[in-house]
Each structure stands twice: as C-alpha cells, then as structure tokens.
Coordinates of N, CA and C in Angstrom, one line a residue:
M294 N -13.3 15.9 -40.1 CA -13.2 14.6 -39.9 C -14.7 14.0 -40.4
T295 N -14.6 12.9 -40.9 CA -15.7 11.9 -41.5 C -16.6 11.2 -40.5
M296 N -17.6 10.9 -40.5 CA -18.7 10.2 -39.5 C -18.0 8.8 -39.3
R297 N -17.2 8.1 -40.3 CA -16.9 7.1 -39.9 C -15.4 7.1 -39.1
S298 N -14.7 8.3 -39.3 CA -13.7 8.7 -38.1 C -14.1 9.0 -36.8
I299 N -15.0 9.5 -36.5 CA -15.8 9.8 -35.4 C -16.0 8.4 -34.6
L300 N -16.9 7.7 -35.4 CA -17.6 6.6 -34.9 C -16.4 5.8 -34.5
F301 N -15.3 5.6 -35.2 CA -14.0 4.7 -35.0 C -13.4 5.3 -33.7
L302 N -13.1 6.7 -33.7 CA -12.7 7.3 -32.5 C -13.4 6.9 -31.0
S303 N -14.7 7.0 -31.2 CA -15.5 6.6 -30.1 C -15.2 5.4 -29.6
L304 N -15.3 4.1 -30.7 CA -15.0 2.9 -30.2 C -13.7 2.7 -29.6
V305 N -12.7 3.4 -30.1 CA -11.3 3.3 -29.6 C -11.5 3.5 -27.9
L306 N -11.8 4.8 -27.9 CA -11.8 5.6 -26.6 C -12.8 4.5 -25.5
V307 N -13.9 3.9 -26.3 CA -14.8 3.2 -25.1 C -13.7 1.8 -25.3
G308 N -13.4 1.1 -25.9 CA -12.3 0.3 -25.6 C -11.2 0.3 -24.8
A309 N -10.6 1.4 -24.9 CA -9.6 1.8 -23.8 C -10.2 1.9 -22.1
C310 N -11.2 2.4 -22.2 CA -11.9 2.5 -20.9 C -12.3 0.9 -20.4
A311 N -12.7 0.2 -21.1 CA -12.9 -1.2 -21.0 C -11.9 -2.4 -20.8
A312 N -10.8 -1.6 -21.2 CA -9.5 -2.7 -21.1 C -8.7 -2.3 -19.9
R313 N -9.4 -1.9 -19.0 CA -8.7 -1.8 -17.6 C -8.2 -3.0 -17.0
D314 N -6.8 -2.9 -16.3 CA -6.6 -4.3 -15.7 C -7.4 -4.8 -14.7
P315 N -8.0 -6.0 -14.7 CA -8.8 -6.5 -13.7 C -8.3 -6.9 -12.4
R316 N -6.8 -7.0 -12.4 CA -6.3 -7.2 -11.1 C -6.8 -5.9 -10.2
P317 N -7.1 -6.6 -8.8 CA -7.1 -5.2 -7.7 C -5.9 -4.5 -7.5
E318 N -5.9 -3.4 -7.1 CA -4.6 -2.7 -6.7 C -4.0 -3.5 -5.3
P319 N -2.7 -3.5 -5.3 CA -2.2 -4.2 -4.2 C -2.6 -3.5 -2.7
A320 N -2.8 -4.5 -2.0 CA -2.8 -3.7 -0.5 C -2.3 -4.6 0.8
A321 N -1.9 -4.2 1.7 CA -1.5 -4.6 2.7 C -2.5 -4.9 3.9
G322 N -2.6 -5.9 4.5 CA -3.7 -6.0 5.4 C -3.1 -6.0 7.0
L323 N -3.5 -5.7 8.1 CA -3.1 -5.7 9.2 C -4.1 -6.1 10.2
A324 N -3.9 -7.3 11.1 CA -5.1 -7.4 12.0 C -4.3 -7.1 13.6
Y325 N -5.0 -6.3 14.2 CA -4.6 -6.0 15.5 C -5.6 -6.0 16.7
S326 N -6.9 -6.5 16.7 CA -7.9 -6.4 17.5 C -7.7 -7.6 18.5
D327 N -7.0 -8.5 18.5 CA -6.4 -9.5 19.4 C -5.5 -9.0 20.3
L328 N -4.7 -7.8 20.2 CA -3.7 -7.4 21.0 C -4.0 -6.6 22.2
A329 N -3.4 -6.7 23.3 CA -3.7 -5.9 24.6 C -2.8 -4.7 24.5
L330 N -3.0 -3.6 23.6 CA -2.4 -2.6 23.2 C -2.1 -1.7 24.4
D331 N -2.6 -2.0 25.8 CA -2.0 -1.3 26.8 C -1.0 -1.7 27.5
T332 N -0.5 -2.8 26.9 CA 0.9 -3.5 27.4 C 1.8 -3.2 26.4
E333 N 3.1 -3.4 27.1 CA 4.2 -3.2 26.2 C 4.4 -4.2 25.2
A334 N 4.0 -5.6 25.5 CA 4.5 -6.8 24.9 C 3.2 -6.8 23.8
G335 N 1.8 -5.8 23.8 CA 1.1 -5.8 22.8 C 1.6 -4.7 21.8
R336 N 2.0 -3.8 22.3 CA 2.5 -2.6 21.4 C 3.4 -3.3 20.6
D337 N 4.7 -4.1 21.2 CA 5.5 -4.7 20.5 C 5.1 -5.5 19.4
A338 N 4.3 -6.5 19.6 CA 3.3 -7.3 18.8 C 2.7 -6.4 17.9
L339 N 2.2 -5.4 18.0 CA 1.6 -4.5 17.0 C 2.8 -4.0 15.9
R340 N 3.8 -3.4 16.5 CA 5.0 -2.9 15.6 C 5.7 -4.0 14.9
E341 N 5.6 -5.2 15.3 CA 6.3 -6.6 14.7 C 5.2 -6.8 13.4
R342 N 4.0 -6.9 13.8 CA 2.9 -7.1 12.7 C 3.2 -6.0 11.6
V343 N 3.3 -5.0 11.8 CA 3.4 -3.8 11.0 C 4.5 -4.1 10.0
E344 N 5.8 -4.5 11.0 CA 6.9 -4.7 10.2 C 6.8 -6.0 9.2
V345 N 5.8 -6.9 9.8 CA 6.0 -8.2 8.8 C 5.0 -7.8 7.5
A346 N 4.1 -7.0 8.0 CA 3.2 -6.7 6.6 C 3.8 -6.1 5.6
A347 N 4.8 -5.0 6.0 CA 5.6 -4.1 5.2 C 6.3 -4.8 4.6
R348 N 7.2 -5.7 5.1 CA 8.4 -6.7 4.3 C 7.7 -7.3 3.3
N349 N 6.4 -8.2 3.7 CA 5.8 -9.0 2.9 C 5.4 -8.3 1.6
F350 N 4.6 -7.2 2.0 CA 4.1 -6.6 0.8 C 5.0 -5.8 -0.1
C351 N 6.2 -5.5 0.3 CA 7.2 -4.9 -0.6 C 8.2 -5.6 -1.3
R352 N 8.1 -7.0 -0.7 CA 9.0 -8.0 -1.2 C 8.0 -8.5 -2.6
E353 N 6.7 -8.4 -2.4 CA 5.6 -9.0 -3.8 C 5.6 -7.7 -4.8
H354 N 5.3 -6.4 -4.1 CA 4.8 -5.4 -4.7 C 5.7 -4.2 -5.1
A355 N 6.8 -4.1 -4.6 CA 7.4 -3.0 -4.9 C 7.6 -2.5 -6.2
R356 N 7.8 -3.6 -7.4 CA 8.1 -3.1 -8.5 C 6.9 -2.3 -8.9
E357 N 5.6 -2.8 -8.4 CA 4.5 -2.2 -9.2 C 4.2 -0.7 -8.3
V358 N 4.6 -0.3 -7.1 CA 4.1 0.6 -6.2 C 5.4 1.9 -6.2
V359 N 6.7 1.6 -6.0 CA 7.7 2.5 -6.0 C 8.0 2.9 -7.5
P360 N 8.0 4.1 -7.6 CA 8.5 5.1 -8.7 C 9.7 4.3 -9.2
Q361 N 9.8 4.3 -10.7 CA 11.0 3.9 -11.0 C 12.5 4.6 -10.8
L362 N 12.3 5.9 -10.8 CA 13.4 6.5 -10.5 C 14.0 6.5 -8.8
I363 N 13.1 5.9 -8.1 CA 13.6 5.6 -6.8 C 13.7 4.3 -6.3
R364 N 13.7 3.5 -7.4 CA 13.6 1.8 -6.9 C 15.1 1.5 -6.2
H365 N 16.2 2.2 -6.2 CA 17.3 1.9 -5.8 C 17.4 2.2 -4.3
E366 N 16.4 2.9 -4.1 CA 16.1 3.3 -2.5 C 15.1 2.2 -1.9
T367 N 15.8 1.2 -1.1 CA 15.2 0.1 -1.0 C 14.7 0.4 0.3
S368 N 14.6 1.4 0.9 CA 13.6 1.4 2.4 C 12.5 2.4 2.0
Y369 N 12.5 2.8 0.7 CA 11.2 3.8 0.3 C 9.7 3.0 0.5
C370 N 9.8 1.9 -0.1 CA 8.6 1.1 0.0 C 8.3 0.5 1.6
L371 N 8.9 0.3 2.2 CA 8.9 -0.2 3.9 C 8.5 1.3 4.5
D372 N 9.3 2.2 4.5 CA 8.8 3.5 5.0 C 7.6 4.0 4.7
A373 N 7.2 4.1 3.2 CA 6.0 4.5 2.9 C 4.6 3.5 3.5
L374 N 5.0 2.1 3.4 CA 3.9 1.3 3.9 C 3.9 1.5 5.3
R375 N 4.7 1.6 6.1 CA 4.7 1.7 7.5 C 3.8 3.0 7.8
Q376 N 4.0 4.1 7.1 CA 3.2 5.2 7.3 C 1.9 5.0 6.9
S377 N 1.8 4.6 5.9 CA 0.4 4.4 5.3 C -0.5 3.4 6.3
L378 N 0.1 2.3 6.8 CA -0.6 1.3 7.8 C -0.9 2.1 9.0
A379 N -0.1 3.0 9.6 CA -0.4 3.8 10.7 C -1.4 4.6 10.4
E380 N -1.2 5.5 9.5 CA -2.2 6.4 8.8 C -3.7 5.9 9.0
A381 N -3.7 4.6 8.3 CA -5.1 3.9 8.4 C -5.7 3.3 9.7
M382 N -4.6 3.3 10.8 CA -5.3 2.7 12.0 C -6.1 3.6 12.9
P383 N -6.9 3.3 13.6 CA -7.7 4.3 14.3 C -6.8 5.0 15.4
A384 N -7.2 6.1 15.9 CA -6.4 6.9 16.8 C -5.7 6.4 17.6
T385 N -6.6 5.4 18.4 CA -6.1 4.8 19.7 C -5.1 3.8 19.1
V386 N -5.3 2.9 18.4 CA -4.4 2.2 18.2 C -2.8 2.8 17.5
R387 N -3.0 3.9 16.7 CA -1.9 4.5 16.4 C -1.1 5.3 17.4
R388 N -1.7 5.8 18.4 CA -1.1 6.1 19.5 C -0.4 4.8 20.3
A389 N -0.8 3.8 20.6 CA -0.2 2.6 20.8 C 0.8 2.1 20.0
Y390 N 0.9 2.2 18.5 CA 1.9 1.9 17.8 C 3.0 2.9 18.1
Y391 N 2.9 4.1 18.2 CA 4.1 5.2 18.4 C 4.6 5.0 19.9
R392 N 3.8 4.5 20.8 CA 4.2 4.6 22.0 C 5.3 3.5 22.4
R393 N 6.4 3.6 23.2 CA 7.3 2.9 23.4 C 7.2 2.5 24.9

C-alpha cells in the first residue's frame, strides 16, 4: 500500500465517523409525579399513560426500532416499549404500575 492509499483510507474512515446521523435516538417520555399511586385511580392513570406513550411512540417510530424480520408482529413494539418504560421506572412506581 502506498502512502497516498493509506492517507486516503484514513480520510475515508474519519469521514465515516463524522457522517453520523445527527438526529437523536427516538425515546418515549412518561410523567407520573402528579399521580397518587397509592390509589387505584392513580395506578389506572399510570397504566393509561404508559399505554398512550407506547402507542404514540410505536405509531411514529416502529419502522426505525422494530427489526425488519418481525415488523408483521404488530404487538412487538408496544410490548417492548411497555416493558422498557416499566424497567425505567423507580421500583416504587414500577410496583404501582403492576399492582391491580
């Protein structure tokens, strides 16, 4: 390999690293600090918020986040996002989310 080829390869690799997609990764948000999670109504509202957040996220981002081979499984994105949101909750909130 000549010096010119090595320099060119280095520039290509640097360019590939710099050509990252500037868009942030899609993320779903969930607010629950205003809910009284010690009440059935508060827990129901939390579950409803998780459901709305999951549906909105999947409606907008499913093609980006669901592997192509399983895109026909419509519940995959919803199930995965519900689980992800629950795992991100503090333990006390997560217990309220799963409590009926």
